CSV table of C-alpha atoms in Angstrom, one decimal:
chain,number,residue,atom,x,y,z
I,216,MET,CA,-101.5,-208.6,-110.9
I,217,LEU,CA,-101.8,-212.3,-111.9
I,218,SER,CA,-105.0,-213.7,-113.4
I,219,VAL,CA,-106.8,-216.5,-111.6
I,220,GLY,CA,-107.6,-218.6,-114.7
I,221,GLY,CA,-106.1,-218.9,-118.2
I,222,GLU,CA,-102.6,-217.7,-117.2
I,223,ALA,CA,-101.1,-221.0,-115.9
I,224,ALA,CA,-97.9,-220.5,-117.9
I,225,VAL,CA,-97.5,-217.0,-116.5
I,226,VAL,CA,-98.1,-218.2,-113.0
I,227,VAL,CA,-95.5,-221.0,-113.3
I,228,MET,CA,-92.9,-218.6,-114.8
I,229,TRP,CA,-93.5,-216.1,-112.0
I,230,VAL,CA,-93.1,-218.9,-109.4
I,231,LEU,CA,-89.8,-220.1,-110.9
I,232,THR,CA,-88.5,-216.6,-111.1
I,233,ALA,CA,-89.5,-216.0,-107.5
I,234,ALA,CA,-87.8,-219.3,-106.4
I,235,ARG,CA,-84.5,-218.3,-108.1
I,236,ALA,CA,-84.7,-214.9,-106.3
I,237,ARG,CA,-85.3,-216.2,-102.8
I,238,CYS,CA,-82.1,-214.8,-101.3
I,239,GLU,CA,-82.6,-211.4,-102.8
I,240,ALA,CA,-86.4,-211.1,-102.0
I,241,SER,CA,-87.6,-208.8,-99.2
I,242,PRO,CA,-89.0,-210.5,-96.1
I,243,LEU,CA,-92.7,-211.5,-96.1
I,244,PRO,CA,-95.1,-209.3,-94.1
I,245,VAL,CA,-96.6,-210.9,-91.0
I,246,ARG,CA,-100.1,-210.9,-92.4
I,247,VAL,CA,-102.1,-210.0,-95.5
I,248,SER,CA,-104.8,-207.4,-95.0
I,249,PRO,CA,-108.3,-209.0,-94.6
I,250,GLN,CA,-109.5,-206.3,-97.1
I,251,ALA,CA,-107.2,-207.7,-99.8
I,252,THR,CA,-108.9,-208.8,-103.0
I,253,HIS,CA,-108.8,-212.5,-104.0
I,254,GLN,CA,-106.2,-211.6,-106.6
I,255,GLU,CA,-104.0,-210.0,-104.0
I,256,ARG,CA,-104.4,-212.9,-101.7
I,257,LEU,CA,-103.6,-215.4,-104.4
I,258,GLN,CA,-100.5,-213.4,-105.4
I,259,ALA,CA,-99.4,-213.5,-101.7
I,260,ALA,CA,-100.0,-217.3,-101.6
I,261,HIS,CA,-97.8,-217.8,-104.7
I,262,HIS,CA,-95.1,-215.6,-103.0
I,263,LEU,CA,-95.3,-217.6,-99.8
I,264,LEU,CA,-95.1,-221.0,-101.5
I,265,ALA,CA,-92.1,-219.8,-103.6
I,266,HIS,CA,-90.2,-219.1,-100.4
I,267,SER,CA,-91.4,-222.0,-98.1
I,268,PRO,CA,-91.9,-225.6,-99.2
I,269,LEU,CA,-95.4,-227.1,-99.7
I,270,ILE,CA,-95.3,-230.8,-98.8
I,271,ASP,CA,-98.3,-233.1,-99.5
I,272,GLY,CA,-98.6,-236.2,-97.5
I,273,HIS,CA,-100.5,-238.6,-99.7
I,274,ASN,CA,-101.1,-239.2,-103.5
I,275,ASP,CA,-102.4,-242.4,-105.0
I,276,LEU,CA,-101.2,-241.9,-108.6
I,277,ALA,CA,-99.1,-245.1,-108.6
I,278,TRP,CA,-102.1,-247.3,-108.0
I,279,ASN,CA,-103.9,-245.7,-110.9
I,280,VAL,CA,-100.9,-246.6,-113.0
I,281,ARG,CA,-101.5,-250.2,-111.9
I,282,LYS,CA,-105.2,-250.0,-112.6
I,283,PHE,CA,-105.1,-248.2,-116.0
I,284,LEU,CA,-101.8,-249.3,-117.4
I,285,HIS,CA,-100.9,-252.5,-115.5
I,286,ASN,CA,-97.6,-250.7,-114.6
I,287,LYS,CA,-96.6,-250.5,-118.2
I,288,LEU,CA,-94.9,-247.1,-118.6
I,289,HIS,CA,-93.8,-247.2,-122.3
I,290,PHE,CA,-96.5,-244.8,-123.2
I,291,PHE,CA,-96.7,-242.8,-120.0
I,292,ASN,CA,-94.8,-239.8,-118.9
I,293,LEU,CA,-95.4,-238.0,-115.6
I,294,SER,CA,-94.1,-234.8,-117.1
I,295,SER,CA,-96.9,-234.8,-119.7
I,296,ASP,CA,-100.2,-232.9,-119.4
I,297,LEU,CA,-102.4,-235.8,-118.5
I,298,THR,CA,-105.5,-233.7,-118.8
I,299,GLN,CA,-105.1,-234.2,-122.6
I,300,GLU,CA,-104.4,-237.9,-122.6
I,301,LYS,CA,-106.5,-241.0,-122.3
I,302,PRO,CA,-107.5,-242.7,-120.0
I,303,TRP,CA,-106.5,-239.9,-117.5
I,304,MET,CA,-108.6,-237.1,-119.0
I,305,ASN,CA,-111.8,-239.1,-118.5
I,306,SER,CA,-111.2,-240.4,-115.0
I,307,PRO,CA,-112.6,-238.8,-111.9
I,308,PHE,CA,-109.6,-240.3,-110.0
I,309,SER,CA,-107.0,-238.4,-112.0
I,310,HIS,CA,-105.7,-235.2,-110.6
I,311,THR,CA,-101.9,-235.3,-110.9
I,312,ASP,CA,-99.0,-234.8,-113.2
I,313,LEU,CA,-95.8,-232.8,-112.9
I,314,PRO,CA,-97.0,-229.7,-114.9
I,315,ARG,CA,-99.9,-229.4,-112.4
I,316,LEU,CA,-97.7,-230.1,-109.4
I,317,LYS,CA,-95.4,-227.3,-110.5
I,318,GLN,CA,-98.4,-225.0,-111.1
I,319,GLY,CA,-99.6,-225.9,-107.6
I,320,GLN,CA,-96.1,-225.1,-106.3
I,321,VAL,CA,-95.8,-228.5,-104.6
I,322,ALA,CA,-92.2,-228.8,-103.3
I,323,ALA,CA,-92.5,-232.4,-102.1
I,324,GLN,CA,-94.9,-235.3,-102.7
I,325,PHE,CA,-95.3,-238.5,-100.8
I,326,TRP,CA,-96.4,-241.1,-103.3
I,327,SER,CA,-98.6,-243.8,-101.8
I,328,VAL,CA,-97.4,-247.4,-102.3
I,329,TYR,CA,-100.6,-249.3,-101.9
I,330,VAL,CA,-101.9,-252.8,-102.4
I,331,PRO,CA,-105.5,-253.9,-101.7
I,332,CYS,CA,-106.5,-255.6,-98.4
I,333,GLU,CA,-107.6,-258.6,-100.4
I,334,ALA,CA,-103.9,-259.4,-100.9
I,335,GLN,CA,-103.3,-259.8,-97.2
I,336,TYR,CA,-102.0,-263.4,-96.4
I,337,LEU,CA,-101.4,-263.9,-100.2
I,338,ASN,CA,-98.9,-262.1,-102.5
I,339,THR,CA,-99.0,-258.7,-100.8
I,340,VAL,CA,-95.2,-258.3,-100.5
I,341,GLN,CA,-94.7,-259.1,-104.2
I,342,LEU,CA,-97.4,-256.5,-105.2
I,343,LEU,CA,-95.9,-254.0,-102.8
I,344,LEU,CA,-92.4,-254.4,-104.3
I,345,GLU,CA,-93.9,-254.0,-107.8
I,346,GLN,CA,-95.5,-250.7,-106.7
I,347,ILE,CA,-92.2,-249.4,-105.3
I,348,ASP,CA,-90.6,-250.4,-108.6
I,349,VAL,CA,-93.2,-248.4,-110.7
I,350,VAL,CA,-92.9,-245.3,-108.4
I,351,LYS,CA,-89.1,-245.4,-108.9
I,352,ARG,CA,-89.5,-245.8,-112.7
I,353,LEU,CA,-92.0,-242.9,-112.8
I,354,ILE,CA,-89.6,-240.7,-111.0
I,355,SER,CA,-86.5,-241.7,-112.9
I,356,ALA,CA,-88.2,-241.0,-116.2
I,357,SER,CA,-88.5,-237.3,-115.4
I,358,PRO,CA,-85.1,-236.4,-113.9
I,359,GLY,CA,-85.4,-232.8,-114.8
I,360,ASP,CA,-88.6,-232.4,-112.8
I,361,THR,CA,-88.4,-234.7,-109.8
I,362,THR,CA,-86.1,-237.0,-107.9
I,363,LEU,CA,-86.5,-239.5,-105.1
I,364,VAL,CA,-85.3,-238.2,-101.7
I,365,HIS,CA,-84.8,-240.1,-98.4
I,366,SER,CA,-84.5,-237.3,-95.8
I,367,SER,CA,-85.8,-234.0,-94.6
I,368,ALA,CA,-82.6,-232.4,-95.9
I,369,GLY,CA,-83.3,-233.9,-99.3
I,370,ILE,CA,-86.6,-232.1,-99.5
I,371,ILE,CA,-84.9,-228.7,-98.8
I,372,GLU,CA,-82.2,-229.4,-101.3
I,373,GLU,CA,-84.6,-230.2,-104.1
I,374,PHE,CA,-86.8,-227.2,-103.2
I,375,GLU,CA,-83.7,-225.0,-103.6
I,376,ARG,CA,-83.0,-226.6,-107.0
I,377,GLY,CA,-86.6,-226.2,-108.2
I,378,ARG,CA,-87.4,-229.9,-108.6
I,379,VAL,CA,-90.3,-231.7,-106.9
I,380,ALA,CA,-88.9,-234.0,-104.2
I,381,SER,CA,-90.6,-237.4,-104.4
I,382,LEU,CA,-90.9,-239.7,-101.3
I,383,MET,CA,-92.7,-243.0,-100.8
I,384,GLY,CA,-95.1,-244.1,-98.1
I,385,VAL,CA,-96.6,-247.6,-97.8
I,386,GLU,CA,-100.4,-247.4,-97.3
I,387,GLY,CA,-101.5,-250.4,-95.2
I,388,GLY,CA,-99.5,-252.4,-92.7
I,389,HIS,CA,-100.8,-255.6,-94.3
I,390,GLY,CA,-98.1,-255.0,-96.9
I,391,LEU,CA,-95.5,-255.8,-94.2
I,392,ALA,CA,-96.7,-259.4,-93.9
I,393,SER,CA,-96.3,-258.9,-90.1
I,394,SER,CA,-92.5,-258.9,-90.6
I,395,MET,CA,-89.9,-256.7,-89.0
I,396,GLY,CA,-87.5,-257.7,-91.7
I,397,VAL,CA,-89.9,-256.6,-94.5
I,398,MET,CA,-90.3,-253.3,-92.8
I,399,ARG,CA,-86.6,-252.7,-92.6
I,400,ALA,CA,-86.1,-253.8,-96.2
I,401,LEU,CA,-88.8,-251.3,-97.3
I,402,TYR,CA,-86.9,-248.5,-95.5
I,403,ASP,CA,-83.7,-249.5,-97.3
I,404,LEU,CA,-85.7,-249.3,-100.6
I,405,GLY,CA,-86.6,-245.7,-99.8
I,406,VAL,CA,-90.0,-245.9,-98.1
I,407,ARG,CA,-90.3,-243.3,-95.4
I,408,TYR,CA,-93.7,-243.9,-93.8
I,409,VAL,CA,-95.9,-246.9,-93.2
I,410,THR,CA,-99.7,-246.4,-92.7
I,411,LEU,CA,-100.3,-249.1,-90.0
I,412,THR,CA,-103.7,-250.2,-91.4
I,413,HIS,CA,-105.9,-249.6,-94.4
I,414,LYS,CA,-109.5,-250.8,-94.6
I,415,CYS,CA,-108.6,-254.1,-93.0
I,416,HIS,CA,-107.1,-255.0,-89.6
I,417,THR,CA,-103.6,-256.5,-89.5
I,418,PRO,CA,-102.9,-259.2,-87.0
I,419,TRP,CA,-101.2,-256.5,-84.8
I,420,ALA,CA,-103.2,-253.3,-85.4
I,421,GLU,CA,-106.9,-252.5,-85.6
I,422,CYS,CA,-108.3,-250.3,-88.5
I,423,SER,CA,-111.1,-247.7,-88.4
I,424,GLU,CA,-113.3,-249.5,-90.9
I,425,PRO,CA,-116.5,-250.8,-89.3
I,426,GLY,CA,-117.1,-254.5,-89.9
I,427,SER,CA,-113.6,-255.3,-91.0
I,428,HIS,CA,-112.7,-259.0,-90.9
I,429,PRO,CA,-111.1,-260.8,-89.3
I,430,PRO,CA,-112.1,-258.9,-86.2
I,431,ASN,CA,-109.5,-257.2,-84.1
I,432,THR,CA,-110.7,-255.1,-81.1
I,433,ARG,CA,-107.3,-255.1,-79.3
I,434,GLY,CA,-106.0,-251.9,-80.9
I,435,LEU,CA,-102.2,-252.3,-81.0
I,436,THR,CA,-101.1,-255.7,-79.8
I,437,PRO,CA,-97.8,-256.4,-78.0
I,438,TYR,CA,-96.2,-257.3,-81.3
I,439,GLY,CA,-97.6,-254.1,-82.8
I,440,LYS,CA,-95.9,-252.1,-80.1
I,441,GLU,CA,-92.6,-253.9,-80.9
I,442,MET,CA,-93.2,-252.9,-84.6
I,443,ILE,CA,-93.7,-249.3,-83.6
I,444,TRP,CA,-90.4,-249.3,-81.6
I,445,GLU,CA,-88.6,-250.9,-84.5
I,446,MET,CA,-90.0,-248.2,-86.9
I,447,ASN,CA,-88.7,-245.6,-84.4
I,448,ARG,CA,-85.3,-247.3,-84.4
I,449,VAL,CA,-84.9,-247.3,-88.2
I,450,GLY,CA,-86.4,-243.9,-88.7
I,451,MET,CA,-89.6,-244.9,-90.4
I,452,LEU,CA,-92.5,-242.4,-89.9
I,453,VAL,CA,-95.6,-244.0,-88.3
I,454,ASP,CA,-98.8,-243.0,-90.1
I,455,LEU,CA,-102.1,-243.5,-88.3
I,456,SER,CA,-104.6,-242.6,-91.0
I,457,HIS,CA,-107.1,-245.4,-91.3
I,458,ALA,CA,-106.2,-246.7,-87.8
I,459,SER,CA,-108.9,-247.1,-85.2
I,460,SER,CA,-109.1,-244.6,-82.4
I,461,LYS,CA,-107.9,-247.3,-80.0
I,462,THR,CA,-104.9,-248.1,-82.2
I,463,ALA,CA,-104.1,-244.4,-82.5
I,464,ARG,CA,-104.3,-243.9,-78.7
I,465,ASP,CA,-102.1,-247.0,-78.2
I,466,VAL,CA,-99.5,-245.8,-80.7
I,467,LEU,CA,-99.5,-242.3,-79.2
I,468,SER,CA,-98.6,-243.8,-75.8
I,469,THR,CA,-96.0,-246.1,-77.3
I,470,SER,CA,-94.0,-244.3,-80.0
I,471,ARG,CA,-90.8,-242.6,-79.0
I,472,ALA,CA,-91.0,-240.3,-82.1
I,473,PRO,CA,-93.8,-238.0,-83.4
I,474,VAL,CA,-96.4,-239.7,-85.6
I,475,ILE,CA,-98.4,-238.5,-88.6
I,476,PHE,CA,-101.8,-238.9,-90.0
I,477,SER,CA,-101.0,-238.6,-93.7
I,478,HIS,CA,-104.5,-238.0,-95.0
I,479,SER,CA,-107.2,-237.5,-92.4
I,480,ALA,CA,-110.0,-235.1,-91.3
I,481,THR,CA,-111.8,-234.3,-88.1
I,482,ARG,CA,-114.8,-236.1,-86.5
I,483,ALA,CA,-116.2,-232.9,-85.0
I,484,LEU,CA,-117.1,-231.7,-88.5
I,485,CYS,CA,-117.8,-235.0,-90.2
I,486,HIS,CA,-118.8,-237.8,-87.8
I,487,ILE,CA,-117.4,-241.0,-89.3
I,488,ASP,CA,-115.1,-243.6,-87.8
I,489,ARG,CA,-112.4,-242.7,-90.3
I,490,ASN,CA,-112.0,-239.2,-88.9
I,491,LEU,CA,-110.2,-238.1,-85.8
I,492,PRO,CA,-111.9,-237.3,-82.5
I,493,ASP,CA,-110.9,-234.2,-80.6
I,494,ASP,CA,-109.1,-236.1,-77.8
I,495,ILE,CA,-106.7,-237.7,-80.3
I,496,LEU,CA,-106.0,-234.3,-81.8
I,497,SER,CA,-105.2,-233.0,-78.3
I,498,SER,CA,-103.0,-236.0,-77.5
I,499,LEU,CA,-101.2,-235.5,-80.8
I,500,ALA,CA,-99.8,-232.1,-79.6
I,501,LEU,CA,-98.1,-233.9,-76.6
I,502,ASN,CA,-96.6,-236.5,-79.1
I,503,GLY,CA,-95.4,-233.6,-81.3
I,504,GLY,CA,-97.1,-235.2,-84.4
I,505,LEU,CA,-99.1,-234.0,-87.3
I,506,VAL,CA,-102.5,-234.3,-89.0
I,507,MET,CA,-102.3,-233.7,-92.8
I,508,VAL,CA,-105.8,-232.8,-93.8
I,509,SER,CA,-107.5,-234.8,-96.6
I,510,PHE,CA,-109.5,-233.2,-99.4
I,511,TYR,CA,-111.9,-236.2,-99.9
I,512,THR,CA,-115.5,-235.0,-100.0
I,513,ASP,CA,-116.8,-238.0,-98.0
I,514,PHE,CA,-114.4,-237.2,-95.1
I,515,ILE,CA,-114.8,-233.4,-95.3
I,516,SER,CA,-118.6,-232.8,-95.5
I,517,CYS,CA,-120.1,-236.3,-95.1
I,518,SER,CA,-121.9,-235.6,-98.3
I,519,GLU,CA,-121.5,-235.8,-102.1
I,520,THR,CA,-120.2,-232.2,-102.4
I,521,ALA,CA,-117.8,-230.0,-100.5
I,522,THR,CA,-116.1,-226.6,-100.9
I,523,ILE,CA,-112.7,-225.1,-100.2
I,524,GLN,CA,-114.3,-223.5,-97.1
I,525,ASP,CA,-115.1,-227.0,-95.8
I,526,VAL,CA,-111.4,-228.0,-96.0
I,527,VAL,CA,-110.5,-224.8,-94.2
I,528,GLY,CA,-112.9,-225.8,-91.5
I,529,HIS,CA,-111.1,-229.0,-90.9
I,530,ILE,CA,-107.7,-227.3,-90.9
I,531,ASN,CA,-109.0,-224.8,-88.3
I,532,GLN,CA,-110.4,-227.6,-86.2
I,533,VAL,CA,-107.0,-229.4,-86.1
I,534,ARG,CA,-105.4,-226.0,-85.2
I,535,THR,CA,-107.9,-225.4,-82.4
I,536,MET,CA,-107.5,-228.8,-80.8
I,537,ALA,CA,-103.8,-229.6,-81.5
I,538,GLY,CA,-102.2,-226.2,-82.3
I,539,VAL,CA,-100.8,-224.6,-85.4
I,540,ASP,CA,-97.6,-226.7,-85.1
I,541,HIS,CA,-99.6,-229.9,-85.7
I,542,VAL,CA,-101.5,-229.4,-89.0
I,543,GLY,CA,-100.5,-230.1,-92.6
I,544,ILE,CA,-101.9,-231.1,-96.0
I,545,GLY,CA,-102.4,-234.6,-97.3
I,546,ALA,CA,-105.0,-234.2,-100.0
I,547,GLY,CA,-105.2,-237.9,-101.2
I,548,PHE,CA,-105.5,-236.9,-104.9
I,549,ASP,CA,-105.8,-239.8,-107.4
I,550,GLY,CA,-107.2,-241.9,-104.7
I,551,ILE,CA,-110.5,-240.0,-104.5
I,552,ASN,CA,-113.2,-239.4,-107.0
I,553,LYS,CA,-114.9,-236.4,-105.4
I,554,THR,CA,-113.0,-233.2,-104.7
I,555,PRO,CA,-114.0,-230.0,-103.0
I,556,GLU,CA,-115.1,-227.1,-105.3
I,557,GLY,CA,-112.0,-225.0,-105.8
I,558,LEU,CA,-109.5,-227.8,-105.1
I,559,GLU,CA,-110.1,-230.0,-108.1
I,560,ASP,CA,-106.5,-231.1,-108.7
I,561,VAL,CA,-102.9,-230.6,-107.5
I,562,SER,CA,-102.6,-227.2,-109.3
I,563,ARG,CA,-105.1,-225.6,-106.9
I,564,TYR,CA,-103.1,-225.5,-103.7
I,565,PRO,CA,-102.4,-221.7,-103.9
I,566,GLU,CA,-106.2,-221.2,-103.9
I,567,LEU,CA,-106.4,-222.9,-100.5
I,568,PHE,CA,-103.8,-220.6,-99.1
I,569,ALA,CA,-105.5,-217.6,-100.7
I,570,GLU,CA,-108.7,-218.7,-98.9
I,571,LEU,CA,-106.9,-219.0,-95.5
I,572,LEU,CA,-105.5,-215.5,-96.0
I,573,LYS,CA,-109.0,-214.2,-95.5
I,574,ASP,CA,-108.7,-215.1,-91.9
I,575,PRO,CA,-106.6,-212.6,-89.9
I,576,THR,CA,-105.8,-215.2,-87.3
I,577,TRP,CA,-103.6,-217.0,-89.8
I,578,SER,CA,-100.2,-215.3,-90.1
I,579,LEU,CA,-97.9,-216.0,-93.1
I,580,GLN,CA,-95.5,-217.8,-90.7
I,581,ASP,CA,-98.3,-220.0,-89.5
I,582,LEU,CA,-99.2,-220.8,-93.2
I,583,LYS,CA,-95.6,-221.8,-93.8
I,584,LYS,CA,-96.0,-224.3,-91.0
I,585,LEU,CA,-99.2,-225.7,-92.5
I,586,ALA,CA,-97.6,-225.9,-96.0
I,587,GLY,CA,-94.6,-227.9,-95.0
I,588,LEU,CA,-92.5,-226.7,-92.1
I,589,ASN,CA,-94.5,-228.8,-89.6
I,590,LEU,CA,-93.8,-232.0,-91.7
I,591,LEU,CA,-90.2,-231.1,-91.9
I,592,ARG,CA,-90.0,-230.6,-88.1
I,593,VAL,CA,-91.7,-234.1,-87.5
I,594,PHE,CA,-89.4,-235.7,-90.1
I,595,ARG,CA,-86.3,-234.2,-88.5
I,596,ARG,CA,-87.3,-235.4,-85.1
I,597,VAL,CA,-87.9,-238.9,-86.4
I,598,GLU,CA,-84.4,-238.8,-87.9
I,599,GLN,CA,-83.1,-237.5,-84.6
I,600,VAL,CA,-84.7,-240.4,-82.7
I,601,ARG,CA,-83.1,-242.8,-85.2
I,602,GLU,CA,-79.7,-241.4,-84.3
I,603,GLU,CA,-80.4,-241.5,-80.6
I,604,LEU,CA,-81.3,-245.2,-80.9
I,605,ALA,CA,-78.4,-246.1,-83.2
I,606,GLY,CA,-76.8,-248.3,-80.6
I,607,GLU,CA,-79.9,-250.6,-80.2
I,608,LYS,CA,-79.9,-253.9,-82.0
I,609,PRO,CA,-82.6,-254.7,-84.6
I,610,SER,CA,-85.7,-256.4,-83.2
I,611,GLU,CA,-85.8,-260.1,-83.8
I,612,GLU,CA,-89.4,-260.5,-82.5
I,613,ILE,CA,-91.6,-262.8,-84.5
I,614,ILE,CA,-95.4,-262.4,-84.5
I,615,PRO,CA,-97.1,-265.1,-82.3
I,616,ILE,CA,-98.1,-268.0,-84.4
I,617,HIS,CA,-101.7,-268.0,-83.0
I,618,ASP,CA,-102.2,-264.5,-84.4
I,619,ILE,CA,-101.8,-265.6,-88.0
I,620,ASP,CA,-101.9,-269.5,-88.3
I,621,ALA,CA,-105.6,-270.0,-89.0
I,622,ARG,CA,-105.7,-267.0,-91.5
I,623,TRP,CA,-102.5,-267.8,-93.4
I,624,PRO,CA,-102.1,-271.5,-93.8
I,625,CYS,CA,-100.4,-271.5,-97.2
I,626,ARG,CA,-96.9,-270.4,-96.3
I,627,TYR,CA,-93.6,-272.1,-95.4
I,628,LYS,CA,-93.5,-272.8,-91.7
I,629,PHE,CA,-90.4,-273.2,-89.5
I,630,ALA,CA,-91.4,-275.8,-87.0
I,631,SER,CA,-88.5,-275.1,-84.8
I,632,LEU,CA,-85.3,-273.1,-84.6
I,633,ASP,CA,-83.4,-276.2,-85.5
I,634,ASP,CA,-85.4,-276.4,-88.8
I,635,ALA,CA,-84.6,-272.7,-89.5
I,636,ARG,CA,-80.9,-273.4,-89.2
I,637,THR,CA,-80.8,-276.6,-91.2
């Protein structure tokens, strides 16, 4: 029997051995006995995650690299134990490194590519490209432990090899500078989802943040709908975390592919605008999409503290309203400074599954869906829609000038098509 604490090396060795023995292993039982001890449930959780990939939808480590190191990586290694290194060991925002990702049995991690809302209408595209550059350099510096993948098949391939699959998601549509061309270029660079808004509205989509300026109460504008269709066409996942309820409803009625909420929680259990109301959860089932549940205490308990049981409550609320096929995990580590008791960093995911195994209504197959199979299904469907739309030409729509002119005066302006061709 494995020990809960103090035996990290043993746990990791057991996990790697189990991963290599997947093909020879006996089938998992349907459920774990509700009378099982914590130790037995934890062992079952390790076994489950060794056989089925765990995919986390959102991690903000790259922005911490910007804040702490100004993107200078000469003295940084993601494969190091950052709990023993400054400034990471002293930061409440630091929860991630590759040793802990492996201990937590994370098969795939979406790294957030984020720039602040204050950069909107300024140098946001430059800053975004610099964050993509730093993510790629972080990954390439640890080739034995992780690699950048671009597809659902890539996640499975790396899971079978025992490496963490790394993917990128742009957090905040303001990073697109309202440009179809920028969005397409980001896809070519390896980005696989775009969060439509952050804590600010874009000219084409409304965020959930109260009092955001400039005001946008239109939800998704006509140009925003065109952007969604173009994201569908190229195979970019649409992420609605941070979007207003109106924007989310508009996107759900517009998108030809399933959408995700990469790091969100439920309004029924914590009544804030950032969280999702029940009607959107129900509509998500019709869309085929996915809510990846955040671990941020402010979203989970609406207070300064939360527990692993509070996170389970939000997972169960999504399951109740949308169904077990529409729930996943998007902790938001390294972008949060308050974590639930029992889920302090990325090494603790098996504890979440051990807690869920207390509940006899969760089968092991359902927990595989929560861990990553649901995200893989959504990703594959987005890729399938891309193939179905392969014959369509790229959108050449340009955002209406009155949506941006007063807010973005310092830019090169094409007065006419003739000027653009000169």
